[in-house]
Amino acid sequence: TNKFREGLGKTASAIAGKVEELVLRRKKIDEAFYEELEEILIGADVGVTTVMRLTDELREEVRKRKIEDASDLQPILSEKLVALLREGADEGLRMAESGTTVILFVGVNGVGKTTTIGKLAHRFKSEGKSVLMAAGDTFRAGAIDQLEEWGRRVGVEVVKQQPGADPAAVMYDAIRAAKQRGVDVLLCDTAGRLQNKTNLMEELNKIYRVIQREMPGAPHEVLLVLDATTGQNALSQAKLFGEKSGVTGIVLTKLDSTAKGGIVVAIRSELKLPVKLVGLGEKMDDLQEFDAEQFVHALFA
Ligand code: GDP
């Protein structure tokens, strides 16, 4: 069974549905065909640079294999998409060889950070691991409560301080608690206010340094959470965070609520950052590890 099929319905009809219609209508592969194909992919937020690269590769392949029929093109398109998504992709989350694995989550408000942390806590718990969460967003009203609500739901404790407290101090407490209790995984929330970016980046740097100092080798992942429904905006957020906060991978949320799931392809090819996890709904189980092949197959189901 394909884990992505259900969640990617909207993107699938935006890409596969339209490609199918195009193939039936045009029949032959010519310049006009490529132009329309490019429009479809750009419309699904694959991103102009990536689309141009993809169609260049398609042209070459079509020439090499001497293909004329548009109906023979779709498998090649799938192949190219899978190859692109796989490029340099890491396998899953990087975990500590021994001791606590620390995962830091960054990203702007509303993208789904807290939800992703809750889902991941649930996942690790169901694998029999001990989990702790750190309420590092001391800025947004309600952020601590929201994390605690997830904590209750999945049965995981939250390390916290008062709203307005220094998030680096929260991390210090959390690392100490994780070490004392021999916790397997520590999931750290952070603030995502976009006004005053410099301060936020400084805050994230300080958090990062405290974690590194208190636990050499940590954090094992710094995951940037991006909302797929914001399309190209997600890409510019990635550039903003990526440069400054040592991001090691992407979590792309809300793929179930958008027809612009092509953004995954753009992120892969333009950022050179692996998409580690994708959010496919609001429920506890709606989080999947990214799998290029299944993803593309879901699009052309
Ligand atoms: P944060 O501000 O980054 O911590 O974002 P939240 O975790 O509070 O999420 C913001 C909203 O997005 C909430 O209503 C979540 O239920 C919703 N959300 C998060 N992930 C997903 C997802 O994968 N799919 C859908 N449909 N909604 C999501």
Short mmCIF file of C-alpha atoms and ligand atoms in Angstrom, two decimals:
data_model
loop_
_atom_site.label_atom_id
_atom_site.label_comp_id
_atom_site.label_asym_id
_atom_site.label_seq_id
_atom_site.Cartn_x
_atom_site.Cartn_y
_atom_site.Cartn_z
CA THR A 1 0.00 0.00 0.00
CA ASN A 2 1.15 3.49 -0.75
CA LYS A 3 1.19 5.70 2.34
CA PHE A 4 1.04 8.86 0.27
CA ARG A 5 -1.85 8.03 -2.03
CA GLU A 6 -4.62 9.29 0.23
CA GLY A 7 -2.88 12.44 1.40
CA LEU A 8 -1.67 13.54 -2.01
CA GLY A 9 -4.99 13.43 -3.83
CA LYS A 10 -5.12 17.15 -4.55
CA THR A 11 -1.60 17.36 -5.94
CA ALA A 12 -2.10 14.16 -7.89
CA SER A 13 -5.07 15.55 -9.74
CA ALA A 14 -3.23 18.81 -10.35
CA ILE A 15 -0.23 17.08 -11.90
CA ALA A 16 -1.19 13.60 -13.11
CA GLY A 17 -4.75 14.54 -14.06
CA LYS A 18 -3.59 17.44 -16.20
CA VAL A 19 -0.67 15.56 -17.74
CA GLU A 20 -3.04 12.78 -18.73
CA GLU A 21 -5.44 15.24 -20.30
CA LEU A 22 -2.55 16.89 -22.15
CA VAL A 23 -1.28 13.58 -23.49
CA LEU A 24 -4.73 12.62 -24.77
CA ARG A 25 -5.33 15.98 -26.40
CA ARG A 26 -1.92 16.61 -28.02
CA LYS A 27 -0.86 13.04 -28.76
CA LYS A 28 2.48 14.10 -30.27
CA ILE A 29 5.48 15.44 -28.40
CA ASP A 30 6.33 18.83 -29.86
CA GLU A 31 7.25 22.30 -28.58
CA ALA A 32 3.64 23.15 -27.76
CA PHE A 33 3.41 19.96 -25.75
CA TYR A 34 6.47 20.86 -23.68
CA GLU A 35 5.17 24.37 -23.10
CA GLU A 36 1.91 23.08 -21.70
CA LEU A 37 3.71 20.50 -19.59
CA GLU A 38 5.88 23.24 -18.11
CA GLU A 39 2.78 25.25 -17.27
CA ILE A 40 1.22 22.30 -15.44
CA LEU A 41 4.34 21.69 -13.36
CA ILE A 42 4.84 25.36 -12.54
CA GLY A 43 1.15 25.53 -11.56
CA ALA A 44 1.76 22.73 -9.05
CA ASP A 45 4.62 24.79 -7.59
CA VAL A 46 7.47 22.64 -8.80
CA GLY A 47 9.32 25.93 -9.38
CA VAL A 48 10.53 27.44 -12.63
CA THR A 49 14.22 26.49 -12.33
CA THR A 50 13.38 22.90 -11.53
CA VAL A 51 10.76 22.66 -14.25
CA MET A 52 13.22 23.88 -16.86
CA ARG A 53 15.76 21.35 -15.70
CA LEU A 54 13.17 18.56 -15.77
CA THR A 55 11.92 19.35 -19.25
CA ASP A 56 15.51 19.64 -20.55
CA GLU A 57 16.17 16.16 -19.24
CA LEU A 58 12.90 14.94 -20.76
CA ARG A 59 13.79 16.37 -24.16
CA GLU A 60 17.12 14.60 -24.11
CA GLU A 61 15.57 11.31 -23.08
CA VAL A 62 12.88 11.63 -25.75
CA ARG A 63 15.55 12.26 -28.38
CA LYS A 64 17.68 9.35 -27.19
CA ARG A 65 14.82 6.87 -27.11
CA LYS A 66 13.29 8.32 -30.31
CA ILE A 67 9.89 8.67 -28.67
CA GLU A 68 7.15 10.48 -30.56
CA ASP A 69 3.98 9.39 -28.82
CA ALA A 70 3.00 11.58 -25.89
CA SER A 71 1.55 8.53 -24.15
CA ASP A 72 5.07 7.10 -23.77
CA LEU A 73 6.25 10.15 -21.90
CA GLN A 74 4.56 9.74 -18.53
CA PRO A 75 6.76 6.86 -17.29
CA ILE A 76 9.85 8.88 -18.22
CA LEU A 77 8.50 11.90 -16.35
CA SER A 78 7.93 9.70 -13.27
CA GLU A 79 11.45 8.31 -13.58
CA LYS A 80 12.97 11.79 -13.78
CA LEU A 81 10.94 13.03 -10.81
CA VAL A 82 12.00 10.09 -8.66
CA ALA A 83 15.66 10.62 -9.61
CA LEU A 84 15.42 14.29 -8.77
CA LEU A 85 13.77 13.66 -5.41
CA ARG A 86 16.30 11.01 -4.52
CA GLU A 87 19.38 13.08 -5.29
CA GLY A 88 21.60 13.07 -2.23
CA ALA A 89 18.63 12.25 -0.03
CA ASP A 90 19.45 10.93 3.41
CA GLU A 91 17.77 7.84 4.71
CA GLY A 92 15.39 8.82 7.50
CA LEU A 93 16.25 10.67 10.67
CA ARG A 94 19.76 10.68 12.04
CA MET A 95 19.71 9.14 15.51
CA ALA A 96 22.37 9.15 18.23
CA GLU A 97 24.46 5.98 18.33
CA SER A 98 24.01 5.89 22.08
CA GLY A 99 22.31 8.13 24.60
CA THR A 100 19.73 10.78 23.79
CA THR A 101 18.85 11.82 20.26
CA VAL A 102 18.10 15.56 20.22
CA ILE A 103 15.93 16.96 17.45
CA LEU A 104 15.44 20.71 17.17
CA PHE A 105 12.45 22.07 15.25
CA VAL A 106 12.54 25.52 13.66
CA GLY A 107 10.13 27.38 11.41
CA VAL A 108 7.68 30.28 11.42
CA ASN A 109 4.43 30.29 13.43
CA GLY A 110 1.55 28.26 12.10
CA VAL A 111 3.53 25.91 9.84
CA GLY A 112 2.85 22.89 12.07
CA LYS A 113 5.88 22.64 14.35
CA THR A 114 4.01 21.72 17.51
CA THR A 115 1.78 19.27 15.67
CA THR A 116 4.80 17.59 14.08
CA ILE A 117 6.55 17.30 17.45
CA GLY A 118 3.40 15.72 18.91
CA LYS A 119 3.09 13.27 16.02
CA LEU A 120 6.75 12.33 16.22
CA ALA A 121 6.56 11.88 20.00
CA HIS A 122 3.68 9.49 19.40
CA ARG A 123 5.67 7.62 16.75
CA PHE A 124 8.75 7.18 18.97
CA LYS A 125 6.62 6.12 21.93
CA SER A 126 4.86 3.48 19.90
CA GLU A 127 8.32 2.18 18.94
CA GLY A 128 8.98 1.72 22.66
CA LYS A 129 11.31 4.70 23.05
CA SER A 130 11.23 7.14 25.96
CA VAL A 131 10.52 10.70 24.84
CA LEU A 132 10.76 14.17 26.37
CA MET A 133 9.63 17.46 24.83
CA ALA A 134 11.07 20.93 25.45
CA ALA A 135 8.80 23.99 25.27
CA GLY A 136 11.29 26.35 23.64
CA ASP A 137 8.68 28.73 22.24
CA THR A 138 8.32 30.96 25.27
CA PHE A 139 7.25 33.90 23.10
CA ARG A 140 3.93 33.00 21.48
CA ALA A 141 0.99 33.03 23.87
CA GLY A 142 -0.39 29.51 24.13
CA ALA A 143 2.61 27.71 22.62
CA ILE A 144 3.55 26.05 25.92
CA ASP A 145 -0.06 24.99 26.61
CA GLN A 146 -0.38 23.57 23.12
CA LEU A 147 2.72 21.43 23.53
CA GLU A 148 1.47 20.25 26.92
CA GLU A 149 -1.84 19.32 25.34
CA TRP A 150 0.03 17.11 22.87
CA GLY A 151 2.07 15.78 25.78
CA ARG A 152 -1.11 14.65 27.55
CA ARG A 153 -2.50 13.15 24.38
CA VAL A 154 0.55 11.02 23.63
CA GLY A 155 1.73 10.51 27.23
CA VAL A 156 4.98 12.46 27.07
CA GLU A 157 6.31 14.95 29.60
CA VAL A 158 7.12 18.55 28.69
CA VAL A 159 10.04 20.52 30.14
CA LYS A 160 8.96 24.15 30.41
CA GLN A 161 9.42 27.48 32.11
CA GLN A 162 7.21 30.55 32.38
CA PRO A 163 6.11 32.39 29.21
CA GLY A 164 8.77 34.97 28.35
CA ALA A 165 11.59 32.90 29.88
CA ASP A 166 14.91 32.47 28.06
CA PRO A 167 14.45 29.54 25.65
CA ALA A 168 18.13 28.61 25.98
CA ALA A 169 17.51 28.09 29.71
CA VAL A 170 14.59 25.79 28.87
CA MET A 171 16.91 23.77 26.63
CA TYR A 172 19.51 23.61 29.38
CA ASP A 173 16.90 22.15 31.76
CA ALA A 174 15.63 19.77 29.09
CA ILE A 175 19.08 18.39 28.25
CA ARG A 176 19.84 17.87 31.93
CA ALA A 177 16.53 16.09 32.49
CA ALA A 178 17.09 13.94 29.40
CA LYS A 179 20.55 12.91 30.62
CA GLN A 180 19.39 12.22 34.16
CA ARG A 181 16.51 10.04 33.02
CA GLY A 182 18.34 8.39 30.14
CA VAL A 183 15.68 9.51 27.69
CA ASP A 184 15.94 8.14 24.13
CA VAL A 185 14.60 11.15 22.25
CA LEU A 186 14.33 14.84 23.14
CA LEU A 187 12.11 16.91 20.83
CA CYS A 188 12.67 20.67 21.09
CA ASP A 189 10.14 23.29 20.04
CA THR A 190 11.34 26.84 19.25
CA ALA A 191 9.75 30.22 18.59
CA GLY A 192 8.69 31.16 15.08
CA ARG A 193 7.88 34.86 15.22
CA LEU A 194 8.79 36.43 11.90
CA GLN A 195 8.84 40.07 12.94
CA ASN A 196 12.33 40.81 14.19
CA LYS A 197 14.14 38.06 12.31
CA THR A 198 17.58 38.96 13.62
CA ASN A 199 16.53 38.34 17.18
CA LEU A 200 14.96 35.04 16.28
CA MET A 201 18.12 33.85 14.52
CA GLU A 202 20.23 34.94 17.51
CA GLU A 203 17.85 33.10 19.83
CA LEU A 204 18.09 29.93 17.71
CA ASN A 205 21.86 30.18 17.65
CA LYS A 206 22.00 30.49 21.41
CA ILE A 207 19.71 27.46 21.81
CA TYR A 208 21.91 25.52 19.40
CA ARG A 209 25.08 26.43 21.31
CA VAL A 210 23.60 25.47 24.68
CA ILE A 211 22.53 22.08 23.34
CA GLN A 212 25.96 21.49 21.77
CA ARG A 213 27.78 22.49 24.93
CA GLU A 214 25.63 20.38 27.25
CA MET A 215 25.58 17.35 24.98
CA PRO A 216 28.41 16.98 22.44
CA GLY A 217 27.13 15.59 19.15
CA ALA A 218 23.66 17.09 19.66
CA PRO A 219 21.45 18.32 18.10
CA HIS A 220 21.35 15.31 15.78
CA GLU A 221 18.85 16.97 13.49
CA VAL A 222 17.69 20.55 13.02
CA LEU A 223 14.44 20.19 11.14
CA LEU A 224 12.94 23.16 9.38
CA VAL A 225 9.16 22.82 9.27
CA LEU A 226 7.51 24.27 6.16
CA ASP A 227 3.84 24.56 5.24
CA ALA A 228 3.26 23.10 1.76
CA THR A 229 0.14 25.21 1.26
CA THR A 230 2.27 28.36 1.17
CA GLY A 231 3.99 27.12 -1.98
CA GLN A 232 6.90 29.25 -3.14
CA ASN A 233 6.76 31.15 0.16
CA ALA A 234 7.93 27.99 1.87
CA LEU A 235 10.96 28.05 -0.38
CA SER A 236 11.92 31.58 0.64
CA GLN A 237 11.46 30.68 4.32
CA ALA A 238 13.79 27.76 3.76
CA LYS A 239 16.40 30.07 2.29
CA LEU A 240 16.04 32.46 5.23
CA PHE A 241 16.42 29.77 7.91
CA GLY A 242 18.77 27.53 5.99
CA GLU A 243 21.53 30.08 5.81
CA LYS A 244 21.66 30.81 9.48
CA SER A 245 20.48 28.01 11.64
CA GLY A 246 22.31 24.86 10.57
CA VAL A 247 19.20 23.16 9.18
CA THR A 248 19.79 19.47 8.38
CA GLY A 249 16.44 18.56 6.89
CA ILE A 250 12.91 19.62 6.04
CA VAL A 251 9.51 18.61 7.37
CA LEU A 252 6.83 19.51 4.86
CA THR A 253 3.39 19.74 6.47
CA LYS A 254 -0.20 19.98 5.17
CA LEU A 255 0.49 18.16 1.90
CA ASP A 256 -3.06 16.83 2.27
CA SER A 257 -4.52 20.34 1.98
CA THR A 258 -2.82 21.53 -1.16
CA ALA A 259 -2.69 20.91 -4.88
CA LYS A 260 0.79 22.39 -4.83
CA GLY A 261 2.66 19.37 -3.50
CA GLY A 262 5.14 19.93 -6.34
CA ILE A 263 6.91 22.16 -3.85
CA VAL A 264 8.60 18.99 -2.57
CA VAL A 265 10.41 18.72 -5.89
CA ALA A 266 11.42 22.39 -5.82
CA ILE A 267 12.77 22.08 -2.28
CA ARG A 268 14.79 19.02 -3.17
CA SER A 269 16.34 20.46 -6.27
CA GLU A 270 16.80 24.08 -5.21
CA LEU A 271 17.84 23.70 -1.59
CA LYS A 272 19.80 20.48 -1.56
CA LEU A 273 18.19 19.69 1.77
CA PRO A 274 16.57 16.31 2.33
CA VAL A 275 12.82 16.23 2.97
CA LYS A 276 12.81 13.92 5.98
CA LEU A 277 9.15 13.87 6.98
CA VAL A 278 5.86 14.91 5.49
CA GLY A 279 2.60 15.81 7.23
CA LEU A 280 -0.49 14.36 5.61
CA GLY A 281 -3.20 15.44 8.06
CA GLU A 282 -3.93 16.71 11.56
CA LYS A 283 -4.14 13.38 13.35
CA MET A 284 -1.46 11.68 15.40
CA ASP A 285 -0.65 9.13 12.71
CA ASP A 286 -0.57 11.55 9.79
CA LEU A 287 3.21 11.81 9.60
CA GLN A 288 5.32 9.83 7.15
CA GLU A 289 8.96 9.47 6.30
CA PHE A 290 9.52 10.78 2.85
CA ASP A 291 9.91 8.17 0.13
CA ALA A 292 10.61 9.50 -3.37
CA GLU A 293 9.33 6.50 -5.26
CA GLN A 294 6.07 6.17 -3.32
CA PHE A 295 5.56 9.90 -3.55
CA VAL A 296 5.84 9.98 -7.33
CA HIS A 297 3.75 6.84 -7.72
CA ALA A 298 1.04 8.44 -5.60
CA LEU A 299 1.04 11.40 -7.96
CA PHE A 300 0.50 9.22 -11.01
CA ALA A 301 -1.74 6.63 -9.35
P1 GDP B 1 3.16 25.89 14.84
O1 GDP B 1 2.74 27.30 15.12
O2 GDP B 1 4.23 25.82 13.82
O3 GDP B 1 3.50 25.13 16.07
O4 GDP B 1 1.90 25.17 14.13
P2 GDP B 1 0.80 24.17 14.75
O5 GDP B 1 1.43 22.86 15.08
O6 GDP B 1 0.05 24.87 15.80
O7 GDP B 1 -0.13 23.93 13.46
C1 GDP B 1 -0.90 24.95 12.88
C2 GDP B 1 -2.16 24.33 12.27
O8 GDP B 1 -1.81 23.45 11.20
C3 GDP B 1 -2.96 23.47 13.25
O9 GDP B 1 -4.32 23.73 13.05
C4 GDP B 1 -2.62 22.04 12.84
O10 GDP B 1 -3.64 21.13 13.14
C5 GDP B 1 -2.43 22.19 11.35
N1 GDP B 1 -1.54 21.14 10.77
C6 GDP B 1 -0.29 20.80 11.14
N2 GDP B 1 0.21 19.82 10.35
C7 GDP B 1 -0.76 19.51 9.46
C8 GDP B 1 -0.87 18.58 8.34
O11 GDP B 1 0.05 17.82 8.00
N3 GDP B 1 -2.05 18.58 7.64
C9 GDP B 1 -3.08 19.41 7.96
N4 GDP B 1 -4.18 19.35 7.23
N5 GDP B 1 -3.02 20.30 8.98
C10 GDP B 1 -1.88 20.36 9.72
#
